XYZ file of C-alpha atoms in Angstrom:
573
model
C -21.321 51.066 7.309
C -21.057 51.534 3.567
C -24.278 52.477 1.768
C -24.462 49.244 -0.235
C -24.885 47.210 2.942
C -28.380 48.665 3.342
C -29.494 47.048 0.081
C -31.199 43.641 0.285
C -28.346 41.139 0.073
C -28.424 38.357 -2.517
C -29.191 34.918 -1.169
C -26.315 32.620 -0.208
C -24.293 31.441 2.754
C -21.481 34.024 2.549
C -23.974 36.864 2.704
C -25.665 35.331 5.709
C -22.374 35.827 7.516
C -22.500 39.499 6.707
C -26.136 39.708 7.756
C -25.433 38.052 11.072
C -22.382 40.130 11.819
C -24.271 43.271 10.862
C -27.044 42.413 13.248
C -24.646 41.459 16.004
C -22.608 44.637 15.911
C -24.805 46.849 18.077
C -25.035 44.181 20.780
C -21.421 43.136 20.822
C -20.143 46.653 20.278
C -16.435 47.030 20.776
C -15.617 43.317 20.319
C -17.397 43.098 16.991
C -15.725 46.172 15.559
C -12.279 45.066 16.660
C -12.759 41.590 15.250
C -13.790 42.746 11.770
C -17.371 41.593 12.317
C -16.718 37.927 13.029
C -19.801 35.771 13.432
C -20.407 33.629 16.487
C -21.131 30.345 14.605
C -18.066 30.901 12.432
C -15.868 31.453 15.496
C -17.149 28.262 17.117
C -16.342 26.345 13.936
C -12.887 27.926 13.774
C -12.208 27.073 17.421
C -13.298 23.457 16.970
C -11.141 22.725 13.925
C -8.193 24.737 15.298
C -8.185 22.564 18.426
C -8.509 19.373 16.393
C -5.527 20.391 14.247
C -3.232 19.567 17.181
C -4.104 15.874 16.953
C -1.129 13.787 15.771
C -0.322 13.131 12.131
C 2.320 10.887 10.523
C 5.432 12.981 11.223
C 6.649 15.285 13.984
C 5.795 18.940 13.344
C 7.580 22.124 14.326
C 5.756 25.116 15.738
C 5.613 27.109 12.496
C 4.233 24.168 10.536
C 1.699 23.459 13.273
C 0.658 27.104 13.178
C 0.138 26.894 9.424
C -2.060 23.797 9.780
C -3.950 25.356 12.676
C -4.636 28.558 10.739
C -5.849 26.714 7.646
C -8.050 24.434 9.758
C -9.489 27.427 11.637
C -10.355 29.177 8.372
C -12.104 26.051 7.096
C -13.923 25.705 10.415
C -15.048 29.310 10.261
C -16.530 28.804 6.824
C -18.260 25.586 7.881
C -19.695 27.342 10.929
C -21.097 30.153 8.825
C -22.617 27.723 6.316
C -24.078 25.541 9.080
C -25.732 28.592 10.676
C -27.174 29.680 7.344
C -28.610 26.229 6.629
C -30.109 26.014 10.128
C -31.756 29.421 9.746
C -33.138 28.378 6.370
C -34.834 25.337 7.934
C -35.977 27.415 10.933
C -37.256 30.089 8.539
C -35.876 33.059 10.461
C -33.382 35.853 9.986
C -30.008 36.170 11.690
C -30.129 37.386 15.272
C -27.687 39.493 17.204
C -25.166 37.624 19.318
C -25.226 38.901 22.882
C -22.104 40.059 24.728
C -22.583 37.095 27.075
C -22.351 34.669 24.140
C -19.064 36.232 23.097
C -17.735 35.994 26.650
C -18.600 32.283 26.756
C -16.778 31.807 23.454
C -13.681 33.634 24.715
C -13.528 31.598 27.934
C -14.025 28.320 26.044
C -11.432 29.342 23.466
C -8.793 30.001 26.149
C -9.484 26.702 27.924
C -9.943 24.462 24.885
C -7.095 25.925 22.855
C -4.771 25.707 25.860
C -5.657 22.056 26.455
C -5.321 21.207 22.765
C -1.963 22.972 22.572
C -0.720 21.028 25.611
C -1.911 17.665 24.318
C -0.431 18.523 20.934
C 3.009 19.048 22.466
C 2.723 15.727 24.287
C 1.782 13.888 21.087
C 4.624 15.544 19.190
C 7.029 14.382 21.902
C 5.699 10.832 21.542
C 6.155 10.888 17.746
C 9.712 12.165 18.098
C 10.409 9.342 20.540
C 9.053 6.753 18.098
C 11.306 8.023 15.311
C 14.369 8.937 17.310
C 14.110 12.636 16.446
C 15.904 14.850 18.958
C 15.424 18.292 17.356
C 13.115 20.591 19.278
C 12.808 24.376 19.057
C 10.981 26.108 21.913
C 10.783 29.480 20.136
C 8.960 28.099 17.090
C 6.639 26.200 19.404
C 5.698 29.420 21.186
C 5.231 31.135 17.806
C 2.588 28.574 16.785
C -0.521 30.507 17.968
C 0.678 33.712 16.336
C 1.379 31.983 13.018
C -2.057 30.358 13.220
C -3.755 33.720 13.831
C -1.924 35.341 10.915
C -2.788 32.527 8.497
C -6.414 32.546 9.665
C -6.805 36.302 9.096
C -5.140 36.196 5.684
C -7.428 33.402 4.505
C -10.477 35.131 6.002
C -9.635 38.405 4.272
C -9.090 36.569 0.982
C -12.494 34.920 1.333
C -14.197 38.213 2.113
C -12.497 39.804 -0.853
C -14.067 37.154 -3.069
C -17.420 37.798 -1.391
C -17.221 41.519 -2.154
C -16.375 40.712 -5.754
C -19.390 38.404 -5.894
C -21.707 41.083 -4.476
C -20.422 43.623 -6.984
C -21.007 41.243 -9.895
C -24.449 40.177 -8.621
C -25.513 43.813 -8.104
C -24.698 44.653 -11.701
C -26.281 41.484 -13.057
C -29.584 42.329 -11.344
C -30.005 45.117 -13.895
C -30.685 42.466 -16.558
C -31.761 39.291 -14.697
C -33.580 38.347 -11.532
C -31.868 38.473 -8.112
C -31.748 34.685 -7.632
C -30.229 34.119 -11.069
C -27.822 37.016 -10.497
C -26.676 35.402 -7.240
C -26.054 32.036 -8.876
C -24.282 33.477 -11.910
C -22.213 35.753 -9.682
C -20.918 32.854 -7.643
C -20.163 30.804 -10.750
C -18.138 33.685 -12.180
C -16.220 34.289 -8.936
C -15.534 30.582 -8.421
C -14.288 30.294 -11.990
C -12.036 33.327 -11.637
C -10.630 32.065 -8.337
C -9.925 28.626 -9.782
C -8.314 30.100 -12.896
C -6.160 32.370 -10.755
C -4.955 29.631 -8.423
C -4.557 26.788 -10.920
C -3.512 28.889 -13.865
C -1.742 32.116 -12.990
C -0.404 31.484 -9.493
C 0.432 27.796 -9.881
C 1.904 28.196 -13.343
C 3.925 31.191 -12.224
C 5.223 29.371 -9.175
C 6.169 26.289 -11.205
C 7.895 28.376 -13.868
C 9.864 30.302 -11.258
C 10.851 27.082 -9.498
C 11.799 25.519 -12.819
C 14.077 28.439 -13.643
C 15.709 28.370 -10.218
C 16.344 24.628 -10.219
C 17.522 24.617 -13.833
C 20.366 26.901 -12.739
C 21.188 24.514 -9.901
C 21.199 21.668 -12.410
C 24.323 23.127 -14.041
C 26.302 22.624 -10.821
C 28.321 19.563 -9.851
C 27.975 18.239 -6.288
C 30.988 18.721 -4.060
C 33.417 15.806 -4.193
C 32.069 14.464 -7.508
C 34.459 14.326 -10.466
C 34.121 13.333 -14.093
C 34.639 9.573 -14.370
C 37.790 8.224 -15.984
C 36.177 4.846 -16.647
C 34.668 3.970 -20.017
C 31.911 2.172 -18.080
C 30.250 5.426 -17.028
C 28.252 7.995 -18.963
C 30.233 11.211 -19.174
C 33.513 9.266 -19.155
C 35.930 8.496 -22.016
C 34.123 7.369 -25.157
C 30.681 8.119 -23.717
C 27.866 9.025 -26.104
C 26.502 11.367 -23.435
C 28.624 14.475 -22.686
C 29.463 15.082 -19.027
C 28.022 18.607 -19.151
C 24.640 17.330 -20.354
C 24.064 14.940 -17.435
C 22.759 17.541 -15.002
C 23.616 17.776 -11.329
C 22.024 14.478 -10.302
C 23.301 12.640 -13.365
C 26.872 13.702 -12.600
C 26.412 12.572 -8.999
C 25.131 9.200 -10.245
C 27.888 8.443 -12.768
C 30.693 10.172 -10.869
C 30.201 8.203 -7.668
C 29.403 4.688 -6.486
C 31.408 1.637 -5.412
C 34.346 0.541 -7.521
C 35.387 -3.046 -8.229
C 37.963 -2.705 -5.448
C 35.329 -1.486 -2.982
C 33.027 -4.380 -3.775
C 35.830 -6.951 -3.729
C 37.080 -5.670 -0.391
C 33.603 -6.151 1.061
C 32.818 -9.558 -0.462
C 36.380 -11.003 -0.287
C 36.008 -12.359 -3.817
C 36.642 -11.048 -7.351
C 34.328 -8.257 -8.430
C 33.688 -6.239 -11.566
C 33.364 -2.512 -12.126
C 29.624 -1.689 -12.364
C 28.231 0.024 -15.469
C 26.216 3.221 -15.018
C 24.482 4.942 -17.935
C 22.488 8.165 -17.721
C 20.940 10.876 -19.871
C 20.107 14.353 -18.565
C 17.541 16.859 -19.757
C 20.235 18.649 -21.734
C 21.180 15.403 -23.485
C 18.146 15.506 -25.767
C 14.958 17.502 -26.246
C 12.351 14.777 -25.718
C 11.918 11.704 -23.549
C 12.021 9.169 -26.392
C 15.339 10.321 -27.863
C 16.768 10.839 -24.373
C 15.935 7.225 -23.505
C 17.470 6.015 -26.757
C 20.673 7.929 -26.019
C 20.899 6.498 -22.499
C 20.366 2.943 -23.773
C 22.876 3.435 -26.587
C 25.472 4.488 -24.014
C 24.510 1.528 -21.845
C 25.077 -0.794 -24.796
C 28.390 0.905 -25.630
C 29.638 0.345 -22.076
C 28.728 -3.355 -22.184
C 25.718 -3.118 -19.898
C 23.825 -5.830 -21.776
C 26.692 -8.260 -21.182
C 26.376 -8.018 -17.402
C 24.548 -10.611 -15.302
C 22.172 -8.048 -13.764
C 20.625 -5.049 -15.519
C 18.610 -2.424 -13.620
C 16.243 0.111 -15.186
C 15.947 2.884 -12.621
C 13.261 5.565 -12.936
C 14.435 8.721 -11.184
C 12.604 11.258 -9.060
C 11.814 14.670 -10.512
C 15.239 16.295 -10.497
C 16.845 13.161 -11.884
C 17.943 11.950 -8.460
C 18.826 8.311 -8.005
C 19.079 7.166 -4.391
C 22.658 5.887 -4.005
C 21.422 3.345 -1.449
C 19.234 1.652 -4.087
C 21.920 1.300 -6.766
C 24.892 0.692 -4.439
C 23.027 -2.180 -2.751
C 22.184 -3.665 -6.155
C 25.829 -3.494 -7.238
C 27.259 -4.957 -4.023
C 24.805 -7.868 -4.045
C 25.608 -8.499 -7.721
C 29.388 -8.623 -7.061
C 29.700 -5.641 -9.405
C 28.455 -7.732 -12.339
C 25.690 -5.187 -12.759
C 24.592 -2.315 -14.971
C 22.137 0.496 -14.225
C 20.490 2.959 -16.607
C 18.464 6.049 -15.683
C 17.448 9.406 -17.112
C 16.241 12.812 -15.981
C 12.819 14.239 -16.860
C 12.530 17.415 -14.720
C 14.499 20.080 -12.884
C 12.109 20.176 -9.938
C 12.747 18.467 -6.584
C 10.828 15.329 -5.720
C 7.993 16.840 -3.654
C 7.232 19.502 -6.276
C 7.523 17.065 -9.181
C 5.153 14.858 -7.228
C 2.502 17.586 -7.563
C 3.086 18.899 -11.095
C 5.273 16.510 -13.127
C 3.354 13.239 -12.992
C 2.895 13.095 -16.767
C 6.638 13.542 -17.324
C 7.416 10.742 -14.872
C 4.937 8.460 -16.642
C 6.463 9.180 -20.047
C 10.038 8.788 -18.825
C 9.397 5.461 -17.102
C 7.663 3.980 -20.114
C 10.142 5.266 -22.715
C 13.224 4.148 -20.801
C 12.014 0.624 -20.075
C 10.716 0.144 -23.622
C 14.055 1.267 -25.065
C 15.944 -1.165 -22.821
C 13.501 -3.989 -23.451
C 13.739 -3.490 -27.210
C 17.482 -4.227 -27.147
C 17.274 -6.858 -24.392
C 14.519 -8.901 -26.073
C 16.556 -9.243 -29.289
C 19.466 -10.896 -27.485
C 19.758 -14.705 -27.455
C 17.927 -16.010 -24.389
C 21.069 -17.551 -22.898
C 22.912 -14.227 -23.230
C 20.361 -11.907 -21.669
C 21.060 -10.323 -18.284
C 18.484 -10.608 -15.556
C 16.310 -7.518 -16.048
C 15.243 -5.600 -12.934
C 13.174 -2.441 -12.429
C 13.274 -0.030 -9.498
C 12.090 3.413 -8.493
C 11.499 5.490 -5.397
C 8.620 7.886 -4.834
C 7.659 9.432 -8.181
C 10.211 7.072 -9.715
C 8.039 4.119 -8.696
C 5.078 5.819 -10.367
C 7.068 6.183 -13.587
C 8.455 2.676 -13.315
C 4.971 1.179 -12.979
C 3.657 2.814 -16.148
C 5.641 0.468 -18.385
C 3.543 -2.468 -17.147
C -0.121 -3.411 -17.333
C -0.295 -5.515 -14.177
C 1.039 -8.423 -12.159
C 1.462 -10.798 -15.126
C 3.301 -8.185 -17.181
C 5.739 -7.525 -14.328
C 6.293 -11.251 -13.911
C 6.756 -11.970 -17.617
C 9.033 -9.077 -18.576
C 11.275 -8.673 -15.529
C 13.364 -10.814 -13.201
C 12.363 -8.669 -10.248
C 11.105 -5.246 -9.161
C 11.734 -3.077 -6.123
C 9.633 0.035 -5.549
C 10.067 2.241 -2.460
C 7.663 4.827 -1.070
C 5.045 4.527 -3.851
C 2.721 7.564 -4.108
C -0.900 6.814 -3.324
C -1.941 7.510 -6.931
C 0.292 4.761 -8.413
C -1.979 2.734 -10.656
C -0.598 -0.749 -9.934
C 0.074 -0.031 -6.277
C -3.547 0.987 -5.814
C -4.741 -2.045 -7.755
C -2.704 -4.442 -5.611
C -3.647 -2.695 -2.368
C -7.351 -2.202 -3.101
C -7.756 -5.832 -4.140
C -5.725 -7.266 -1.272
C -6.662 -10.541 0.362
C -9.328 -10.317 3.030
C -7.996 -9.702 6.523
C -4.707 -8.118 5.441
C -4.198 -4.479 6.486
C -3.614 -1.636 4.060
C -0.244 -0.787 5.610
C 1.025 -4.304 4.775
C -1.386 -5.880 2.284
C -1.223 -9.416 0.936
C -2.098 -9.684 -2.748
C -3.130 -13.086 -4.110
C -1.282 -14.897 -1.342
C 1.927 -13.067 -2.220
C 2.644 -15.214 -5.262
C 4.384 -12.330 -7.104
C 3.750 -8.989 -5.390
C 4.536 -8.359 -1.726
C 4.742 -5.391 0.649
C 6.826 -4.640 3.721
C 7.898 -1.757 5.921
C 10.965 -3.651 7.176
C 12.340 -6.569 5.129
C 14.660 -7.584 7.992
C 11.652 -8.831 9.978
C 10.362 -11.035 7.168
C 8.001 -10.363 4.276
C 4.399 -11.516 4.530
C 3.016 -14.043 3.903
C 5.934 -16.035 5.311
C 4.307 -19.450 4.870
C 3.497 -19.058 1.153
C 5.913 -19.801 -1.753
C 7.414 -16.831 -3.593
C 8.709 -18.359 -6.813
C 9.768 -16.793 -10.089
C 9.769 -13.027 -10.461
C 9.524 -11.126 -7.194
C 7.916 -7.679 -6.963
C 8.478 -5.929 -3.643
C 7.118 -2.625 -2.347
C 8.879 -0.903 0.556
C 6.501 1.457 2.377
C 6.654 2.897 5.864
C 3.456 3.383 7.878
C 4.619 6.958 8.557
C 5.354 7.862 4.912
C 2.971 10.666 3.827
C 3.919 10.148 0.170
C 2.344 6.695 0.369
C -0.841 7.754 2.135
C -1.625 11.265 0.875
C -4.756 11.525 -1.240
C -7.393 14.217 -1.896
C -9.918 11.679 -0.596
C -8.531 12.281 2.908
C -10.559 15.495 3.058
C -13.942 13.766 3.163
C -13.481 10.007 3.645
C -11.612 7.885 6.177
C -9.041 5.514 4.630
C -8.550 1.961 5.843
C -5.012 2.603 7.082
C -6.247 5.037 9.734
C -9.141 2.884 10.905
C -6.927 -0.208 11.193
C -4.221 -0.908 13.781
C -1.410 1.631 13.241
C 2.099 0.790 12.127
C 5.027 0.699 14.507
C 5.977 4.361 14.058
C 2.452 5.872 14.013
C 0.649 6.906 17.199
C -2.542 5.077 18.097
C -4.040 8.470 18.896
C -4.021 9.444 15.221
C -7.626 9.560 14.031
C -9.287 10.731 10.861
C -10.934 14.169 11.038
C -12.634 15.668 7.963
C -10.525 18.387 6.324
C -8.030 18.461 9.234
C -6.325 15.151 8.470
C -5.988 16.115 4.810
C -4.109 19.321 5.656
C -1.999 17.571 8.278
C -0.779 14.915 5.841
C -0.395 17.544 3.091
C 1.879 19.563 5.366
C 3.900 16.398 6.072
C 4.812 15.980 2.385
C 7.670 18.513 2.033
C 9.253 17.237 5.267
C 8.852 13.525 4.603
C 12.604 12.939 4.180
C 13.619 14.968 7.246
C 13.330 11.999 9.633
C 15.755 9.166 10.452
C 16.158 6.183 8.142
C 13.341 3.682 8.433
C 10.659 6.337 8.923
C 8.726 8.743 6.753
C 9.992 8.783 3.180
C 13.571 7.816 4.063
C 14.575 4.434 2.619
C 18.268 3.536 2.914
C 19.283 0.377 4.774
C 16.029 -1.333 3.734
C 17.357 -1.520 0.178
C 19.931 -4.096 1.260
C 17.382 -6.626 2.460
C 14.899 -5.582 -0.213
C 17.320 -6.353 -3.016
C 18.482 -9.498 -1.245
C 14.875 -10.743 -1.304
C 14.295 -9.766 -4.954
C 17.680 -10.752 -6.469
C 18.302 -13.830 -4.284
C 22.101 -13.607 -4.612
C 24.358 -16.408 -3.405
C 27.283 -16.155 -1.045
C 25.865 -13.564 1.363
C 25.317 -14.516 4.991
C 23.095 -12.633 7.473
C 26.299 -11.210 8.918
C 27.299 -9.954 5.460
C 23.944 -8.207 5.144
C 24.457 -6.579 8.542
C 27.818 -5.246 7.373
C 26.374 -4.068 4.071
C 23.624 -2.133 5.830
C 26.341 -0.326 7.742
C 28.112 0.473 4.457
C 24.930 1.766 2.812
C 23.669 3.708 5.838
C 26.268 4.143 8.600
C 24.658 4.308 12.026
C 27.064 7.018 13.191
């Protein structure tokens, strides 16, 4: 051992791990040296949380992802085991004792049995989730790689933690030259914790975001395959547009260069239809959100968007993406007598914007709606289009920020449709947290559904069915299996209502809340939330047809027409 280990260690849980492992080494011998001086309580904690990590979450998981979750959970369990042992020894007023070889043998036998059982049950639960969602993909090799990925992640996190501990001991040892050992221990940990937080939140996170921003900004200069510059004056980037085609960005060009034509809509409805108006402003259009919104609205006005019967303000996701299903459904149900305006506020994809670009989404949603409302409110009342608002994921977060609550939504819009709202949405949380007694969190009822309602499948009816839904209609689409809707830092230490209540139709009853584990499971679901079939996870396509039908209340569409339109929006094959 190194000479400094013979000095009296500073007080604290991490050093108790070292003390215990140091005392256990002579007894455990070979095992202890080969395992980098693991402690017995830490290993029991790691085993417990590693086994629990195989319990089901919201979405099906591949072997590599399961290994990542298992490794993180094991590292957390190890730390909790070490801390628990330290606290127990403090109350028992005794020093760490050596773990006998027999204790290690019991651990190894239990680990083989318990981990094997957990792995087997985990595969069964994953099969059940795939069955619920109609997922057929399965990779045996990645499944077999799961334990190895878990072990690698566990060791990397353990080594990182021990590196921080060594840094702490070095700082505390030098501080003891000027202050007492207890104060040196406390100050040392404060310094190390501060440095670690600054490194992760400042250097690493900022560097990662900047690198991602650079990479996706290059992608933003591309045009999706099959998309061409519009020849219609009714589209941004087309003839006479105030917004150059090259400034729209990748998603903006996809939005204005595609979509149903008047002929497409007329062929479907068998009646005269108009060419929809689509206005858009990309990040390259202007330097700030306010002027970008003004440019998009000016182009909307130029194209005659304020003379249409239906006007939609669409807040995009991070990269500027607008779900074609949302806008196409709106245009079909409006017989093409519709206009949509949107703008880009980030280069980053939705899941990354979700983590780092919330302020930009808030600003974009507020600026765009205010710019539209400023023009709309000055029109004669009998010449104003019906004003709608929509957004998916982070777009719903941005769309909400223009409004103060239920009355504001009802007074300033003709209808609202939000899909997959993130758990931190201000209004969504207000409506859900203050839901009527007896209604579940996965499908809450707010003030008897007079304005705001929620559904995971509008084809089955929107609760409450026996209450009137007059005037402005605000509808939230949210799947029980959508991690975007349910993820929250609170998952780490507190059980949410949606887990304790009866599960939704595509969530296993076996899903339970486990401290720390459930948080990492749902966190790992986030980047893969759109990789499941329509109607599950964060994939909203066909639901837009019935969602908009409920909010817009168009005339002339039969249930059979809606069936056909769902097939147009999201073909089943």
